[in-house]
mmCIF file of C-alpha atoms in Angstrom:
data_model
loop_
_atom_site.group_PDB
_atom_site.id
_atom_site.type_symbol
_atom_site.label_atom_id
_atom_site.label_comp_id
_atom_site.label_asym_id
_atom_site.label_seq_id
_atom_site.Cartn_x
_atom_site.Cartn_y
_atom_site.Cartn_z
ATOM 1 C CA UNK A 495 -0.163 21.082 23.537
ATOM 2 C CA UNK A 496 1.519 17.996 22.204
ATOM 3 C CA UNK A 497 2.245 18.162 18.477
ATOM 4 C CA UNK A 498 4.268 16.493 15.765
ATOM 5 C CA UNK A 499 5.509 18.192 12.624
ATOM 6 C CA UNK A 500 6.843 16.833 9.370
ATOM 7 C CA UNK A 501 8.238 19.844 7.547
ATOM 8 C CA UNK A 502 8.414 18.255 4.093
ATOM 9 C CA UNK A 503 5.325 17.290 2.123
ATOM 10 C CA UNK A 504 7.445 15.261 -0.277
ATOM 11 C CA UNK A 505 10.949 13.853 -0.393
ATOM 12 C CA UNK A 506 12.486 12.694 -3.651
ATOM 13 C CA UNK A 507 15.528 10.441 -3.723
ATOM 14 C CA UNK A 508 17.250 8.248 -6.266
ATOM 15 C CA UNK A 509 17.329 4.509 -5.722
ATOM 16 C CA UNK A 510 20.452 3.461 -3.857
ATOM 17 C CA UNK A 511 20.928 6.850 -2.217
ATOM 18 C CA UNK A 512 20.377 7.453 1.494
ATOM 19 C CA UNK A 513 17.055 8.902 2.521
ATOM 20 C CA UNK A 514 15.910 11.035 5.426
ATOM 21 C CA UNK A 515 12.339 11.901 6.339
ATOM 22 C CA UNK A 516 12.191 14.594 8.989
ATOM 23 C CA UNK A 517 10.057 14.764 12.114
ATOM 24 C CA UNK A 518 10.074 17.176 15.012
ATOM 25 C CA UNK A 519 7.947 17.098 18.116
ATOM 26 C CA UNK A 520 6.740 19.642 20.588
ATOM 27 C CA UNK A 521 6.021 18.093 23.938
ATOM 28 C CA UNK A 522 7.107 18.373 27.512
ATOM 29 C CA UNK A 523 8.992 15.509 29.086
ATOM 30 C CA UNK A 524 10.108 12.420 27.237
ATOM 31 C CA UNK A 525 7.886 11.434 24.339
ATOM 32 C CA UNK A 526 7.090 8.049 22.905
ATOM 33 C CA UNK A 527 7.711 8.327 19.169
ATOM 34 C CA UNK A 528 6.674 6.150 16.270
ATOM 35 C CA UNK A 529 7.028 5.912 12.506
ATOM 36 C CA UNK A 530 4.312 4.389 10.343
ATOM 37 C CA UNK A 531 4.168 3.846 6.584
ATOM 38 C CA UNK A 532 1.058 3.852 4.420
ATOM 39 C CA UNK A 533 0.975 2.233 1.001
ATOM 40 C CA UNK A 534 -1.895 3.058 -1.388
ATOM 41 C CA UNK A 535 -5.209 1.560 -0.270
ATOM 42 C CA UNK A 536 -3.608 0.033 2.815
ATOM 43 C CA UNK A 537 -3.691 0.797 6.517
ATOM 44 C CA UNK A 538 -0.789 2.264 8.406
ATOM 45 C CA UNK A 539 2.040 -0.169 9.075
ATOM 46 C CA UNK A 540 4.327 0.160 12.061
ATOM 47 C CA UNK A 541 8.003 0.710 11.240
ATOM 48 C CA UNK A 542 9.705 1.506 14.536
ATOM 49 C CA UNK A 543 9.361 3.223 17.893
ATOM 50 C CA UNK A 544 11.381 5.028 20.499
ATOM 51 C CA UNK A 545 10.361 4.652 24.117
ATOM 52 C CA UNK A 546 13.581 4.915 26.039
ATOM 53 C CA UNK A 547 17.208 3.812 25.853
ATOM 54 C CA UNK A 548 19.455 3.925 22.808
ATOM 55 C CA UNK A 549 18.777 7.004 20.706
ATOM 56 C CA UNK A 550 19.237 5.057 17.466
ATOM 57 C CA UNK A 551 16.295 2.785 16.838
ATOM 58 C CA UNK A 552 16.261 0.123 14.151
ATOM 59 C CA UNK A 553 13.029 -1.014 12.582
ATOM 60 C CA UNK A 554 11.460 -2.906 9.723
ATOM 61 C CA UNK A 555 12.685 -2.976 6.108
ATOM 62 C CA UNK A 556 16.095 -1.516 6.973
ATOM 63 C CA UNK A 557 14.748 1.747 8.361
ATOM 64 C CA UNK A 558 16.163 3.434 11.430
ATOM 65 C CA UNK A 559 15.472 6.630 13.312
ATOM 66 C CA UNK A 560 17.480 8.783 15.650
ATOM 67 C CA UNK A 561 15.966 10.405 18.691
ATOM 68 C CA UNK A 562 17.583 13.782 19.344
ATOM 69 C CA UNK A 563 16.304 15.385 22.512
ATOM 70 C CA UNK A 564 18.172 18.671 22.135
ATOM 71 C CA UNK A 565 16.740 19.188 18.642
ATOM 72 C CA UNK A 566 13.380 17.576 19.512
ATOM 73 C CA UNK A 567 13.674 15.483 16.371
ATOM 74 C CA UNK A 568 13.079 11.893 15.355
ATOM 75 C CA UNK A 569 14.188 11.667 11.735
ATOM 76 C CA UNK A 570 13.629 8.478 9.770
ATOM 77 C CA UNK A 571 16.584 7.222 7.764
ATOM 78 C CA UNK A 572 17.646 4.458 5.449
ATOM 79 C CA UNK A 573 21.165 4.024 4.035
ATOM 80 C CA UNK A 574 20.043 2.878 0.584
ATOM 81 C CA UNK A 575 16.576 3.624 -0.757
ATOM 82 C CA UNK A 576 14.529 1.188 -2.820
ATOM 83 C CA UNK A 577 11.818 2.052 -5.341
ATOM 84 C CA UNK A 578 9.481 -0.064 -3.204
ATOM 85 C CA UNK A 579 10.033 2.348 -0.291
ATOM 86 C CA UNK A 580 7.894 4.900 -2.135
ATOM 87 C CA UNK A 581 4.936 5.533 0.160
ATOM 88 C CA UNK A 582 3.435 7.981 2.660
ATOM 89 C CA UNK A 583 5.287 8.152 5.974
ATOM 90 C CA UNK A 584 3.830 9.354 9.249
ATOM 91 C CA UNK A 585 5.602 10.300 12.445
ATOM 92 C CA UNK A 586 3.519 10.045 15.631
ATOM 93 C CA UNK A 587 3.820 10.476 19.369
ATOM 94 C CA UNK A 588 1.903 9.238 22.361
ATOM 95 C CA UNK A 589 2.060 8.733 26.064
ATOM 96 C CA UNK A 590 2.474 12.239 27.363
ATOM 97 C CA UNK A 591 -0.846 13.959 27.715
ATOM 98 C CA UNK A 592 -2.694 10.699 28.154
ATOM 99 C CA UNK A 593 -2.003 7.099 29.124
ATOM 100 C CA UNK A 594 -4.476 5.632 26.668
ATOM 101 C CA UNK A 595 -2.071 5.246 23.782
ATOM 102 C CA UNK A 596 -3.699 7.993 21.727
ATOM 103 C CA UNK A 597 -1.402 8.741 18.784
ATOM 104 C CA UNK A 598 -0.799 12.292 17.610
ATOM 105 C CA UNK A 599 0.286 12.250 13.972
ATOM 106 C CA UNK A 600 2.332 14.554 11.826
ATOM 107 C CA UNK A 601 0.880 15.570 8.484
ATOM 108 C CA UNK A 602 2.744 12.913 6.561
ATOM 109 C CA UNK A 603 5.575 12.969 4.035
ATOM 110 C CA UNK A 604 5.373 11.350 0.631
ATOM 111 C CA UNK A 605 8.594 9.572 -0.230
ATOM 112 C CA UNK A 606 9.267 9.131 -3.927
ATOM 113 C CA UNK A 607 12.202 6.889 -4.839
ATOM 114 C CA UNK A 608 13.104 7.027 -8.518
ATOM 115 C CA UNK A 609 14.995 4.296 -10.351
ATOM 116 C CA UNK B 1181 0.202 -13.060 10.722
ATOM 117 C CA UNK B 1182 -2.925 -11.754 12.467
ATOM 118 C CA UNK B 1183 -4.277 -8.455 11.210
ATOM 119 C CA UNK B 1184 -7.002 -5.931 11.884
ATOM 120 C CA UNK B 1185 -9.861 -6.110 9.401
ATOM 121 C CA UNK B 1186 -12.476 -3.494 8.572
ATOM 122 C CA UNK B 1187 -15.758 -3.596 6.689
ATOM 123 C CA UNK B 1188 -16.957 -2.202 4.420
ATOM 124 C CA UNK B 1189 -13.995 -0.899 2.474
ATOM 125 C CA UNK B 1190 -16.159 1.887 1.033
ATOM 126 C CA UNK B 1191 -19.464 3.237 2.308
ATOM 127 C CA UNK B 1192 -21.544 5.822 0.484
ATOM 128 C CA UNK B 1193 -24.416 7.390 2.379
ATOM 129 C CA UNK B 1194 -26.785 10.327 2.249
ATOM 130 C CA UNK B 1195 -26.402 13.209 4.658
ATOM 131 C CA UNK B 1196 -28.412 12.596 7.828
ATOM 132 C CA UNK B 1197 -28.255 8.814 7.574
ATOM 133 C CA UNK B 1198 -26.753 6.562 10.221
ATOM 134 C CA UNK B 1199 -23.688 4.499 9.389
ATOM 135 C CA UNK B 1200 -21.918 1.751 11.264
ATOM 136 C CA UNK B 1201 -18.298 0.998 10.513
ATOM 137 C CA UNK B 1202 -17.046 -2.378 11.618
ATOM 138 C CA UNK B 1203 -13.659 -3.571 12.765
ATOM 139 C CA UNK B 1204 -12.293 -6.885 13.971
ATOM 140 C CA UNK B 1205 -9.178 -6.199 16.053
ATOM 141 C CA UNK B 1206 -6.421 -8.730 16.650
ATOM 142 C CA UNK B 1207 -7.753 -11.316 19.057
ATOM 143 C CA UNK B 1208 -5.448 -10.890 22.066
ATOM 144 C CA UNK B 1209 -5.406 -7.106 21.936
ATOM 145 C CA UNK B 1210 -7.089 -5.118 24.684
ATOM 146 C CA UNK B 1211 -6.896 -1.479 23.577
ATOM 147 C CA UNK B 1212 -8.879 -0.283 20.583
ATOM 148 C CA UNK B 1213 -8.934 2.963 18.661
ATOM 149 C CA UNK B 1214 -10.653 4.822 15.863
ATOM 150 C CA UNK B 1215 -8.876 7.435 13.791
ATOM 151 C CA UNK B 1216 -9.946 9.335 10.725
ATOM 152 C CA UNK B 1217 -8.123 10.923 7.829
ATOM 153 C CA UNK B 1218 -9.871 13.559 5.780
ATOM 154 C CA UNK B 1219 -8.508 13.600 2.239
ATOM 155 C CA UNK B 1220 -5.214 15.473 2.132
ATOM 156 C CA UNK B 1221 -5.066 15.975 5.886
ATOM 157 C CA UNK B 1222 -3.352 14.272 8.779
ATOM 158 C CA UNK B 1223 -4.614 11.225 10.638
ATOM 159 C CA UNK B 1224 -6.682 12.356 13.640
ATOM 160 C CA UNK B 1225 -7.497 10.478 16.820
ATOM 161 C CA UNK B 1226 -11.192 9.977 17.525
ATOM 162 C CA UNK B 1227 -11.541 7.614 20.472
ATOM 163 C CA UNK B 1228 -9.827 4.952 22.544
ATOM 164 C CA UNK B 1229 -11.636 2.030 24.156
ATOM 165 C CA UNK B 1230 -10.532 -0.298 26.923
ATOM 166 C CA UNK B 1231 -12.308 -2.664 29.257
ATOM 167 C CA UNK B 1232 -15.617 -2.047 27.491
ATOM 168 C CA UNK B 1233 -15.615 1.678 27.953
ATOM 169 C CA UNK B 1234 -14.262 4.805 26.320
ATOM 170 C CA UNK B 1235 -10.943 5.752 27.885
ATOM 171 C CA UNK B 1236 -10.402 8.932 25.907
ATOM 172 C CA UNK B 1237 -12.121 10.841 23.133
ATOM 173 C CA UNK B 1238 -11.239 13.842 21.027
ATOM 174 C CA UNK B 1239 -13.248 16.996 20.420
ATOM 175 C CA UNK B 1240 -14.286 15.520 17.092
ATOM 176 C CA UNK B 1241 -16.023 12.635 18.848
ATOM 177 C CA UNK B 1242 -19.258 14.426 19.738
ATOM 178 C CA UNK B 1243 -22.711 13.066 20.559
ATOM 179 C CA UNK B 1244 -23.189 11.915 16.974
ATOM 180 C CA UNK B 1245 -20.488 9.297 17.435
ATOM 181 C CA UNK B 1246 -20.558 6.147 19.511
ATOM 182 C CA UNK B 1247 -18.484 2.993 19.820
ATOM 183 C CA UNK B 1248 -19.149 -0.432 21.169
ATOM 184 C CA UNK B 1249 -17.756 -3.920 21.278
ATOM 185 C CA UNK B 1250 -20.972 -5.901 21.190
ATOM 186 C CA UNK B 1251 -19.685 -9.463 21.046
ATOM 187 C CA UNK B 1252 -16.080 -9.489 22.228
ATOM 188 C CA UNK B 1253 -14.652 -9.512 18.719
ATOM 189 C CA UNK B 1254 -16.212 -6.745 16.640
ATOM 190 C CA UNK B 1255 -15.506 -3.107 17.441
ATOM 191 C CA UNK B 1256 -17.901 -0.666 15.822
ATOM 192 C CA UNK B 1257 -18.072 3.063 15.192
ATOM 193 C CA UNK B 1258 -21.533 4.505 14.689
ATOM 194 C CA UNK B 1259 -22.286 7.926 13.290
ATOM 195 C CA UNK B 1260 -25.933 8.699 14.012
ATOM 196 C CA UNK B 1261 -26.627 11.477 11.530
ATOM 197 C CA UNK B 1262 -23.854 11.898 9.002
ATOM 198 C CA UNK B 1263 -22.713 15.295 7.776
ATOM 199 C CA UNK B 1264 -20.814 16.142 4.622
ATOM 200 C CA UNK B 1265 -17.723 16.848 6.707
ATOM 201 C CA UNK B 1266 -17.746 13.277 8.045
ATOM 202 C CA UNK B 1267 -16.465 12.135 4.662
ATOM 203 C CA UNK B 1268 -13.071 10.625 5.399
ATOM 204 C CA UNK B 1269 -11.097 7.420 5.693
ATOM 205 C CA UNK B 1270 -11.753 5.806 9.064
ATOM 206 C CA UNK B 1271 -9.083 3.559 10.548
ATOM 207 C CA UNK B 1272 -9.474 1.109 13.373
ATOM 208 C CA UNK B 1273 -6.417 0.126 15.404
ATOM 209 C CA UNK B 1274 -5.613 -2.165 18.294
ATOM 210 C CA UNK B 1275 -2.634 -2.799 20.479
ATOM 211 C CA UNK B 1276 -1.204 -5.529 22.622
ATOM 212 C CA UNK B 1277 -1.661 -5.471 26.391
ATOM 213 C CA UNK B 1278 -0.297 -2.081 27.436
ATOM 214 C CA UNK B 1279 -1.476 1.043 25.587
ATOM 215 C CA UNK B 1280 1.965 2.320 24.653
ATOM 216 C CA UNK B 1281 2.904 -0.450 22.299
ATOM 217 C CA UNK B 1282 2.737 -0.156 18.557
ATOM 218 C CA UNK B 1283 -0.772 0.001 17.193
ATOM 219 C CA UNK B 1284 -1.881 -2.291 14.404
ATOM 220 C CA UNK B 1285 -4.115 -0.586 11.893
ATOM 221 C CA UNK B 1286 -6.827 -1.919 9.650
ATOM 222 C CA UNK B 1287 -6.982 -1.021 5.955
ATOM 223 C CA UNK B 1288 -9.648 1.616 6.576
ATOM 224 C CA UNK B 1289 -13.199 2.357 5.502
ATOM 225 C CA UNK B 1290 -13.691 5.210 3.066
ATOM 226 C CA UNK B 1291 -16.901 7.005 4.045
ATOM 227 C CA UNK B 1292 -18.473 9.278 1.453
ATOM 228 C CA UNK B 1293 -21.388 11.428 2.587
ATOM 229 C CA UNK B 1294 -23.463 12.923 -0.239
#
């Protein structure tokens, strides 16, 4: 069955340092992968997606993610974290077991950026 | 920038009561979804809707749940007889033509079943 895992419940990083939020997937074939961010009392906001092509995907707010097929990973990265990046981050996949766009989410990772 | 809206933001109901959660997707979107997030758990897919019919539903989406798009703008989720375990945040989402684009989510409705 298609699944997405985020192995860290929380990631803590100092402002200005690089950040990585990890995501691995378990699917057959080539997945469609997404990152969303959720701020308190807000809906999920799209950050970036990988469908095909270049393994390094650039998205909103300076975030990027690297698709690694051999490691079945799609880690979210940012070279220099901001306090305002503190939020809940979700990795998701779609497109494999259905063609309806159904998103399968990881359990979420709380990013805490400290000044 | 257009956005998905949801009403109410918080609904409190008694067990066994019917609730209707409302969503207004982005106007030129064609694919619509409901997800839920039980407190402390991951976001779970409930149902997808396209061309005025359900295109896919999860095991969670049993006979107590229904969706409709009654007037071409609103997209509703009805729970006929709520249970305690239906307490969750419910998110509506829509996407541009083509189901594999990024989905735009509403702010959610927090449903509390007492």
